[in-house]
Amino acid sequence: MKGIGVSMLAAMLLATFAQTAAAEVKVGFVNSDRVMKEATPAKKAQQKLEKEFEKRDQDLQRIAKQLQGMQEALEKNSMTMGEGERRTKEREFNDLNREFQRKQREFREDLNQRRNEELAGVLERANKTIKQIAEADKYDIIFQEAVYASPRIDITDKVIKALSEAK
């Protein structure tokens, strides 16, 4: 009798589990990288950054060309220059090279900081949009990171479209 009771309990638990497992769970997936590259707000943020840093980038390119010209001139004329003139030219080259490296480092740091600021705003808007879609379409869970996601549950295009249409 005791064995029959345990078997009945196990059967009831299995039936309950099967019902729970059979309940429809709506799952979605969003490719955040695609959203951050393809959504209109992300593209606008990138264009804003390019415009904001364009002058400094051009300045760095100008200095790089100047350095290259100085190095070529040193290599070409070092044999015909006097010792003092050669040292002066090398010192000028090294000073400009240090300035270039400092400006380049500052440029990268400033650009990364501004990119992070701009993308944080885009990410916040994207997350709000994803939540709105989840609530409207009654998703139980939406993943943003996955090793694999079936195209059947991928709602990335829907998110990109919603972000691009939003003002």
mmCIF file with all atom_site columns, C-alpha atoms in Angstrom, residues 5-167:
data_model
loop_
_atom_site.group_PDB
_atom_site.id
_atom_site.type_symbol
_atom_site.label_atom_id
_atom_site.label_alt_id
_atom_site.label_comp_id
_atom_site.label_asym_id
_atom_site.label_entity_id
_atom_site.label_seq_id
_atom_site.pdbx_PDB_ins_code
_atom_site.Cartn_x
_atom_site.Cartn_y
_atom_site.Cartn_z
_atom_site.occupancy
_atom_site.B_iso_or_equiv
_atom_site.pdbx_formal_charge
_atom_site.auth_seq_id
_atom_site.auth_comp_id
_atom_site.auth_asym_id
_atom_site.auth_atom_id
_atom_site.pdbx_PDB_model_num
ATOM 1   C CA . GLY A 1 5   ? 0.863  5.953  -2.393  1.00 0.00 ? 5   GLY A CA 1
ATOM 2   C CA . VAL A 1 6   ? 4.374  6.977  -3.412  1.00 0.00 ? 6   VAL A CA 1
ATOM 3   C CA . SER A 1 7   ? 3.654  6.005  -7.019  1.00 0.00 ? 7   SER A CA 1
ATOM 4   C CA . MET A 1 8   ? 0.442  8.045  -7.022  1.00 0.00 ? 8   MET A CA 1
ATOM 5   C CA . LEU A 1 9   ? 2.280  11.050 -5.562  1.00 0.00 ? 9   LEU A CA 1
ATOM 6   C CA . ALA A 1 10  ? 5.008  10.737 -8.190  1.00 0.00 ? 10  ALA A CA 1
ATOM 7   C CA . ALA A 1 11  ? 2.414  10.491 -10.955 1.00 0.00 ? 11  ALA A CA 1
ATOM 8   C CA . MET A 1 12  ? 0.626  13.598 -9.658  1.00 0.00 ? 12  MET A CA 1
ATOM 9   C CA . LEU A 1 13  ? 3.907  15.532 -9.497  1.00 0.00 ? 13  LEU A CA 1
ATOM 10  C CA . LEU A 1 14  ? 4.774  14.467 -13.041 1.00 0.00 ? 14  LEU A CA 1
ATOM 11  C CA . ALA A 1 15  ? 1.351  15.548 -14.280 1.00 0.00 ? 15  ALA A CA 1
ATOM 12  C CA . THR A 1 16  ? 1.700  18.935 -12.569 1.00 0.00 ? 16  THR A CA 1
ATOM 13  C CA . PHE A 1 17  ? 5.189  19.389 -14.039 1.00 0.00 ? 17  PHE A CA 1
ATOM 14  C CA . ALA A 1 18  ? 3.960  18.442 -17.499 1.00 0.00 ? 18  ALA A CA 1
ATOM 15  C CA . GLN A 1 19  ? 1.159  21.017 -17.292 1.00 0.00 ? 19  GLN A CA 1
ATOM 16  C CA . THR A 1 20  ? 3.596  23.725 -16.206 1.00 0.00 ? 20  THR A CA 1
ATOM 17  C CA . ALA A 1 21  ? 6.053  22.821 -18.946 1.00 0.00 ? 21  ALA A CA 1
ATOM 18  C CA . ALA A 1 22  ? 3.275  22.763 -21.514 1.00 0.00 ? 22  ALA A CA 1
ATOM 19  C CA . ALA A 1 23  ? 2.147  26.264 -20.567 1.00 0.00 ? 23  ALA A CA 1
ATOM 20  C CA . GLU A 1 24  ? 3.185  28.602 -23.361 1.00 0.00 ? 24  GLU A CA 1
ATOM 21  C CA . VAL A 1 25  ? 6.149  30.762 -22.435 1.00 0.00 ? 25  VAL A CA 1
ATOM 22  C CA . LYS A 1 26  ? 6.790  33.546 -24.919 1.00 0.00 ? 26  LYS A CA 1
ATOM 23  C CA . VAL A 1 27  ? 10.512 34.172 -25.352 1.00 0.00 ? 27  VAL A CA 1
ATOM 24  C CA . GLY A 1 28  ? 12.233 36.832 -27.445 1.00 0.00 ? 28  GLY A CA 1
ATOM 25  C CA . PHE A 1 29  ? 15.788 37.740 -28.342 1.00 0.00 ? 29  PHE A CA 1
ATOM 26  C CA . VAL A 1 30  ? 17.355 41.085 -29.268 1.00 0.00 ? 30  VAL A CA 1
ATOM 27  C CA . ASN A 1 31  ? 20.809 41.401 -30.832 1.00 0.00 ? 31  ASN A CA 1
ATOM 28  C CA . SER A 1 32  ? 22.098 44.487 -28.992 1.00 0.00 ? 32  SER A CA 1
ATOM 29  C CA . ASP A 1 33  ? 25.101 44.883 -31.308 1.00 0.00 ? 33  ASP A CA 1
ATOM 30  C CA . ARG A 1 34  ? 22.824 45.174 -34.338 1.00 0.00 ? 34  ARG A CA 1
ATOM 31  C CA . VAL A 1 35  ? 20.581 47.648 -32.549 1.00 0.00 ? 35  VAL A CA 1
ATOM 32  C CA . MET A 1 36  ? 23.593 49.796 -31.628 1.00 0.00 ? 36  MET A CA 1
ATOM 33  C CA . LYS A 1 37  ? 24.814 49.778 -35.251 1.00 0.00 ? 37  LYS A CA 1
ATOM 34  C CA . GLU A 1 38  ? 21.606 49.907 -37.282 1.00 0.00 ? 38  GLU A CA 1
ATOM 35  C CA . ALA A 1 39  ? 19.032 51.901 -35.297 1.00 0.00 ? 39  ALA A CA 1
ATOM 36  C CA . THR A 1 40  ? 18.570 55.510 -36.383 1.00 0.00 ? 40  THR A CA 1
ATOM 37  C CA . PRO A 1 41  ? 19.409 56.976 -32.941 1.00 0.00 ? 41  PRO A CA 1
ATOM 38  C CA . ALA A 1 42  ? 22.667 55.000 -32.895 1.00 0.00 ? 42  ALA A CA 1
ATOM 39  C CA . LYS A 1 43  ? 23.571 56.211 -36.392 1.00 0.00 ? 43  LYS A CA 1
ATOM 40  C CA . LYS A 1 44  ? 22.792 59.808 -35.402 1.00 0.00 ? 44  LYS A CA 1
ATOM 41  C CA . ALA A 1 45  ? 24.969 59.468 -32.298 1.00 0.00 ? 45  ALA A CA 1
ATOM 42  C CA . GLN A 1 46  ? 27.840 58.178 -34.440 1.00 0.00 ? 46  GLN A CA 1
ATOM 43  C CA . GLN A 1 47  ? 27.457 61.053 -36.912 1.00 0.00 ? 47  GLN A CA 1
ATOM 44  C CA . LYS A 1 48  ? 27.386 63.545 -34.026 1.00 0.00 ? 48  LYS A CA 1
ATOM 45  C CA . LEU A 1 49  ? 30.630 62.104 -32.664 1.00 0.00 ? 49  LEU A CA 1
ATOM 46  C CA . GLU A 1 50  ? 32.316 62.172 -36.065 1.00 0.00 ? 50  GLU A CA 1
ATOM 47  C CA . LYS A 1 51  ? 31.370 65.827 -36.528 1.00 0.00 ? 51  LYS A CA 1
ATOM 48  C CA . GLU A 1 52  ? 32.429 66.721 -32.975 1.00 0.00 ? 52  GLU A CA 1
ATOM 49  C CA . PHE A 1 53  ? 35.890 65.122 -33.338 1.00 0.00 ? 53  PHE A CA 1
ATOM 50  C CA . GLU A 1 54  ? 36.518 65.851 -37.019 1.00 0.00 ? 54  GLU A CA 1
ATOM 51  C CA . LYS A 1 55  ? 38.724 68.931 -36.460 1.00 0.00 ? 55  LYS A CA 1
ATOM 52  C CA . ARG A 1 56  ? 40.941 67.179 -33.892 1.00 0.00 ? 56  ARG A CA 1
ATOM 53  C CA . ASP A 1 57  ? 41.253 64.126 -36.155 1.00 0.00 ? 57  ASP A CA 1
ATOM 54  C CA . GLN A 1 58  ? 42.338 66.312 -39.060 1.00 0.00 ? 58  GLN A CA 1
ATOM 55  C CA . ASP A 1 59  ? 44.870 68.041 -36.797 1.00 0.00 ? 59  ASP A CA 1
ATOM 56  C CA . LEU A 1 60  ? 46.326 64.658 -35.818 1.00 0.00 ? 60  LEU A CA 1
ATOM 57  C CA . GLN A 1 61  ? 46.537 63.600 -39.455 1.00 0.00 ? 61  GLN A CA 1
ATOM 58  C CA . ARG A 1 62  ? 48.340 66.854 -40.305 1.00 0.00 ? 62  ARG A CA 1
ATOM 59  C CA . ILE A 1 63  ? 50.893 66.285 -37.515 1.00 0.00 ? 63  ILE A CA 1
ATOM 60  C CA . ALA A 1 64  ? 51.394 62.660 -38.623 1.00 0.00 ? 64  ALA A CA 1
ATOM 61  C CA . LYS A 1 65  ? 52.203 63.830 -42.166 1.00 0.00 ? 65  LYS A CA 1
ATOM 62  C CA . GLN A 1 66  ? 54.536 66.465 -40.781 1.00 0.00 ? 66  GLN A CA 1
ATOM 63  C CA . LEU A 1 67  ? 56.323 63.814 -38.697 1.00 0.00 ? 67  LEU A CA 1
ATOM 64  C CA . GLN A 1 68  ? 56.628 61.529 -41.699 1.00 0.00 ? 68  GLN A CA 1
ATOM 65  C CA . GLY A 1 69  ? 58.119 64.353 -43.766 1.00 0.00 ? 69  GLY A CA 1
ATOM 66  C CA . MET A 1 70  ? 60.574 65.230 -40.997 1.00 0.00 ? 70  MET A CA 1
ATOM 67  C CA . GLN A 1 71  ? 61.652 61.601 -40.651 1.00 0.00 ? 71  GLN A CA 1
ATOM 68  C CA . GLU A 1 72  ? 62.150 61.203 -44.391 1.00 0.00 ? 72  GLU A CA 1
ATOM 69  C CA . ALA A 1 73  ? 64.181 64.426 -44.504 1.00 0.00 ? 73  ALA A CA 1
ATOM 70  C CA . LEU A 1 74  ? 66.324 63.257 -41.590 1.00 0.00 ? 74  LEU A CA 1
ATOM 71  C CA . GLU A 1 75  ? 67.000 59.897 -43.228 1.00 0.00 ? 75  GLU A CA 1
ATOM 72  C CA . LYS A 1 76  ? 67.747 61.493 -46.587 1.00 0.00 ? 76  LYS A CA 1
ATOM 73  C CA . ASN A 1 77  ? 69.926 64.379 -45.387 1.00 0.00 ? 77  ASN A CA 1
ATOM 74  C CA . SER A 1 78  ? 71.508 63.059 -42.175 1.00 0.00 ? 78  SER A CA 1
ATOM 75  C CA . MET A 1 79  ? 74.782 62.209 -43.921 1.00 0.00 ? 79  MET A CA 1
ATOM 76  C CA . THR A 1 80  ? 75.196 65.690 -45.384 1.00 0.00 ? 80  THR A CA 1
ATOM 77  C CA . MET A 1 81  ? 74.126 67.613 -42.241 1.00 0.00 ? 81  MET A CA 1
ATOM 78  C CA . GLY A 1 82  ? 76.494 68.852 -39.628 1.00 0.00 ? 82  GLY A CA 1
ATOM 79  C CA . GLU A 1 83  ? 76.396 67.150 -36.217 1.00 0.00 ? 83  GLU A CA 1
ATOM 80  C CA . GLY A 1 84  ? 74.705 70.133 -34.506 1.00 0.00 ? 84  GLY A CA 1
ATOM 81  C CA . GLU A 1 85  ? 72.084 70.566 -37.230 1.00 0.00 ? 85  GLU A CA 1
ATOM 82  C CA . ARG A 1 86  ? 71.297 66.844 -37.223 1.00 0.00 ? 86  ARG A CA 1
ATOM 83  C CA . ARG A 1 87  ? 70.839 66.838 -33.408 1.00 0.00 ? 87  ARG A CA 1
ATOM 84  C CA . THR A 1 88  ? 68.585 69.907 -33.631 1.00 0.00 ? 88  THR A CA 1
ATOM 85  C CA . LYS A 1 89  ? 66.431 68.258 -36.311 1.00 0.00 ? 89  LYS A CA 1
ATOM 86  C CA . GLU A 1 90  ? 66.248 65.008 -34.305 1.00 0.00 ? 90  GLU A CA 1
ATOM 87  C CA . ARG A 1 91  ? 65.249 66.975 -31.179 1.00 0.00 ? 91  ARG A CA 1
ATOM 88  C CA . GLU A 1 92  ? 62.531 68.803 -33.143 1.00 0.00 ? 92  GLU A CA 1
ATOM 89  C CA . PHE A 1 93  ? 61.298 65.476 -34.492 1.00 0.00 ? 93  PHE A CA 1
ATOM 90  C CA . ASN A 1 94  ? 61.247 63.868 -31.014 1.00 0.00 ? 94  ASN A CA 1
ATOM 91  C CA . ASP A 1 95  ? 59.456 66.871 -29.466 1.00 0.00 ? 95  ASP A CA 1
ATOM 92  C CA . LEU A 1 96  ? 56.793 66.845 -32.175 1.00 0.00 ? 96  LEU A CA 1
ATOM 93  C CA . ASN A 1 97  ? 56.468 63.058 -31.895 1.00 0.00 ? 97  ASN A CA 1
ATOM 94  C CA . ARG A 1 98  ? 55.857 63.331 -28.116 1.00 0.00 ? 98  ARG A CA 1
ATOM 95  C CA . GLU A 1 99  ? 53.276 66.061 -28.684 1.00 0.00 ? 99  GLU A CA 1
ATOM 96  C CA . PHE A 1 100 ? 51.598 63.920 -31.346 1.00 0.00 ? 100 PHE A CA 1
ATOM 97  C CA . GLN A 1 101 ? 51.439 60.890 -29.064 1.00 0.00 ? 101 GLN A CA 1
ATOM 98  C CA . ARG A 1 102 ? 50.015 62.998 -26.203 1.00 0.00 ? 102 ARG A CA 1
ATOM 99  C CA . LYS A 1 103 ? 47.356 64.530 -28.463 1.00 0.00 ? 103 LYS A CA 1
ATOM 100 C CA . GLN A 1 104 ? 46.543 61.120 -29.924 1.00 0.00 ? 104 GLN A CA 1
ATOM 101 C CA . ARG A 1 105 ? 46.108 59.606 -26.440 1.00 0.00 ? 105 ARG A CA 1
ATOM 102 C CA . GLU A 1 106 ? 43.899 62.519 -25.312 1.00 0.00 ? 106 GLU A CA 1
ATOM 103 C CA . PHE A 1 107 ? 41.872 62.226 -28.505 1.00 0.00 ? 107 PHE A CA 1
ATOM 104 C CA . ARG A 1 108 ? 41.230 58.501 -27.939 1.00 0.00 ? 108 ARG A CA 1
ATOM 105 C CA . GLU A 1 109 ? 40.304 59.049 -24.288 1.00 0.00 ? 109 GLU A CA 1
ATOM 106 C CA . ASP A 1 110 ? 37.923 61.914 -25.096 1.00 0.00 ? 110 ASP A CA 1
ATOM 107 C CA . LEU A 1 111 ? 36.371 60.027 -28.001 1.00 0.00 ? 111 LEU A CA 1
ATOM 108 C CA . ASN A 1 112 ? 35.826 56.897 -25.887 1.00 0.00 ? 112 ASN A CA 1
ATOM 109 C CA . GLN A 1 113 ? 34.259 58.926 -23.093 1.00 0.00 ? 113 GLN A CA 1
ATOM 110 C CA . ARG A 1 114 ? 31.893 60.755 -25.459 1.00 0.00 ? 114 ARG A CA 1
ATOM 111 C CA . ARG A 1 115 ? 31.054 57.523 -27.303 1.00 0.00 ? 115 ARG A CA 1
ATOM 112 C CA . ASN A 1 116 ? 30.140 55.882 -24.002 1.00 0.00 ? 116 ASN A CA 1
ATOM 113 C CA . GLU A 1 117 ? 27.950 58.870 -23.080 1.00 0.00 ? 117 GLU A CA 1
ATOM 114 C CA . GLU A 1 118 ? 26.148 58.878 -26.426 1.00 0.00 ? 118 GLU A CA 1
ATOM 115 C CA . LEU A 1 119 ? 25.680 55.119 -26.553 1.00 0.00 ? 119 LEU A CA 1
ATOM 116 C CA . ALA A 1 120 ? 24.373 55.047 -22.977 1.00 0.00 ? 120 ALA A CA 1
ATOM 117 C CA . GLY A 1 121 ? 21.512 57.301 -24.103 1.00 0.00 ? 121 GLY A CA 1
ATOM 118 C CA . VAL A 1 122 ? 20.812 55.092 -27.111 1.00 0.00 ? 122 VAL A CA 1
ATOM 119 C CA . LEU A 1 123 ? 20.940 51.967 -24.931 1.00 0.00 ? 123 LEU A CA 1
ATOM 120 C CA . GLU A 1 124 ? 18.480 53.492 -22.470 1.00 0.00 ? 124 GLU A CA 1
ATOM 121 C CA . ARG A 1 125 ? 16.051 54.281 -25.300 1.00 0.00 ? 125 ARG A CA 1
ATOM 122 C CA . ALA A 1 126 ? 16.519 50.783 -26.735 1.00 0.00 ? 126 ALA A CA 1
ATOM 123 C CA . ASN A 1 127 ? 15.775 49.150 -23.368 1.00 0.00 ? 127 ASN A CA 1
ATOM 124 C CA . LYS A 1 128 ? 12.597 51.239 -22.984 1.00 0.00 ? 128 LYS A CA 1
ATOM 125 C CA . THR A 1 129 ? 11.528 50.232 -26.475 1.00 0.00 ? 129 THR A CA 1
ATOM 126 C CA . ILE A 1 130 ? 12.220 46.547 -25.735 1.00 0.00 ? 130 ILE A CA 1
ATOM 127 C CA . LYS A 1 131 ? 10.126 46.777 -22.556 1.00 0.00 ? 131 LYS A CA 1
ATOM 128 C CA . GLN A 1 132 ? 7.272  48.399 -24.486 1.00 0.00 ? 132 GLN A CA 1
ATOM 129 C CA . ILE A 1 133 ? 7.370  45.642 -27.103 1.00 0.00 ? 133 ILE A CA 1
ATOM 130 C CA . ALA A 1 134 ? 7.517  42.996 -24.367 1.00 0.00 ? 134 ALA A CA 1
ATOM 131 C CA . GLU A 1 135 ? 4.457  44.415 -22.636 1.00 0.00 ? 135 GLU A CA 1
ATOM 132 C CA . ALA A 1 136 ? 2.482  45.001 -25.842 1.00 0.00 ? 136 ALA A CA 1
ATOM 133 C CA . ASP A 1 137 ? 3.220  41.551 -27.312 1.00 0.00 ? 137 ASP A CA 1
ATOM 134 C CA . LYS A 1 138 ? 3.057  39.767 -23.921 1.00 0.00 ? 138 LYS A CA 1
ATOM 135 C CA . TYR A 1 139 ? 6.579  38.357 -23.851 1.00 0.00 ? 139 TYR A CA 1
ATOM 136 C CA . ASP A 1 140 ? 7.539  36.514 -20.681 1.00 0.00 ? 140 ASP A CA 1
ATOM 137 C CA . ILE A 1 141 ? 11.241 37.149 -21.179 1.00 0.00 ? 141 ILE A CA 1
ATOM 138 C CA . ILE A 1 142 ? 13.491 38.817 -23.742 1.00 0.00 ? 142 ILE A CA 1
ATOM 139 C CA . PHE A 1 143 ? 17.190 37.978 -23.840 1.00 0.00 ? 143 PHE A CA 1
ATOM 140 C CA . GLN A 1 144 ? 19.855 40.365 -25.086 1.00 0.00 ? 144 GLN A CA 1
ATOM 141 C CA . GLU A 1 145 ? 22.792 37.980 -24.855 1.00 0.00 ? 145 GLU A CA 1
ATOM 142 C CA . ALA A 1 146 ? 22.778 34.383 -26.024 1.00 0.00 ? 146 ALA A CA 1
ATOM 143 C CA . VAL A 1 147 ? 25.139 31.889 -27.567 1.00 0.00 ? 147 VAL A CA 1
ATOM 144 C CA . TYR A 1 148 ? 22.411 30.971 -30.029 1.00 0.00 ? 148 TYR A CA 1
ATOM 145 C CA . ALA A 1 149 ? 18.922 32.297 -30.706 1.00 0.00 ? 149 ALA A CA 1
ATOM 146 C CA . SER A 1 150 ? 16.519 30.946 -33.279 1.00 0.00 ? 150 SER A CA 1
ATOM 147 C CA . PRO A 1 151 ? 15.438 33.485 -35.910 1.00 0.00 ? 151 PRO A CA 1
ATOM 148 C CA . ARG A 1 152 ? 11.894 32.563 -34.868 1.00 0.00 ? 152 ARG A CA 1
ATOM 149 C CA . ILE A 1 153 ? 12.299 34.411 -31.544 1.00 0.00 ? 153 ILE A CA 1
ATOM 150 C CA . ASP A 1 154 ? 14.590 37.215 -32.807 1.00 0.00 ? 154 ASP A CA 1
ATOM 151 C CA . ILE A 1 155 ? 12.780 40.563 -32.493 1.00 0.00 ? 155 ILE A CA 1
ATOM 152 C CA . THR A 1 156 ? 15.807 42.728 -33.308 1.00 0.00 ? 156 THR A CA 1
ATOM 153 C CA . ASP A 1 157 ? 14.297 44.075 -36.552 1.00 0.00 ? 157 ASP A CA 1
ATOM 154 C CA . LYS A 1 158 ? 11.139 45.053 -34.679 1.00 0.00 ? 158 LYS A CA 1
ATOM 155 C CA . VAL A 1 159 ? 13.180 46.921 -32.053 1.00 0.00 ? 159 VAL A CA 1
ATOM 156 C CA . ILE A 1 160 ? 15.283 48.708 -34.698 1.00 0.00 ? 160 ILE A CA 1
ATOM 157 C CA . LYS A 1 161 ? 12.133 49.738 -36.554 1.00 0.00 ? 161 LYS A CA 1
ATOM 158 C CA . ALA A 1 162 ? 10.429 50.974 -33.367 1.00 0.00 ? 162 ALA A CA 1
ATOM 159 C CA . LEU A 1 163 ? 13.530 52.972 -32.357 1.00 0.00 ? 163 LEU A CA 1
ATOM 160 C CA . SER A 1 164 ? 13.846 54.496 -35.816 1.00 0.00 ? 164 SER A CA 1
ATOM 161 C CA . GLU A 1 165 ? 10.176 55.539 -35.834 1.00 0.00 ? 165 GLU A CA 1
ATOM 162 C CA . ALA A 1 166 ? 10.250 57.004 -32.308 1.00 0.00 ? 166 ALA A CA 1
ATOM 163 C CA . LYS A 1 167 ? 10.992 60.669 -31.885 1.00 0.00 ? 167 LYS A CA 1
#
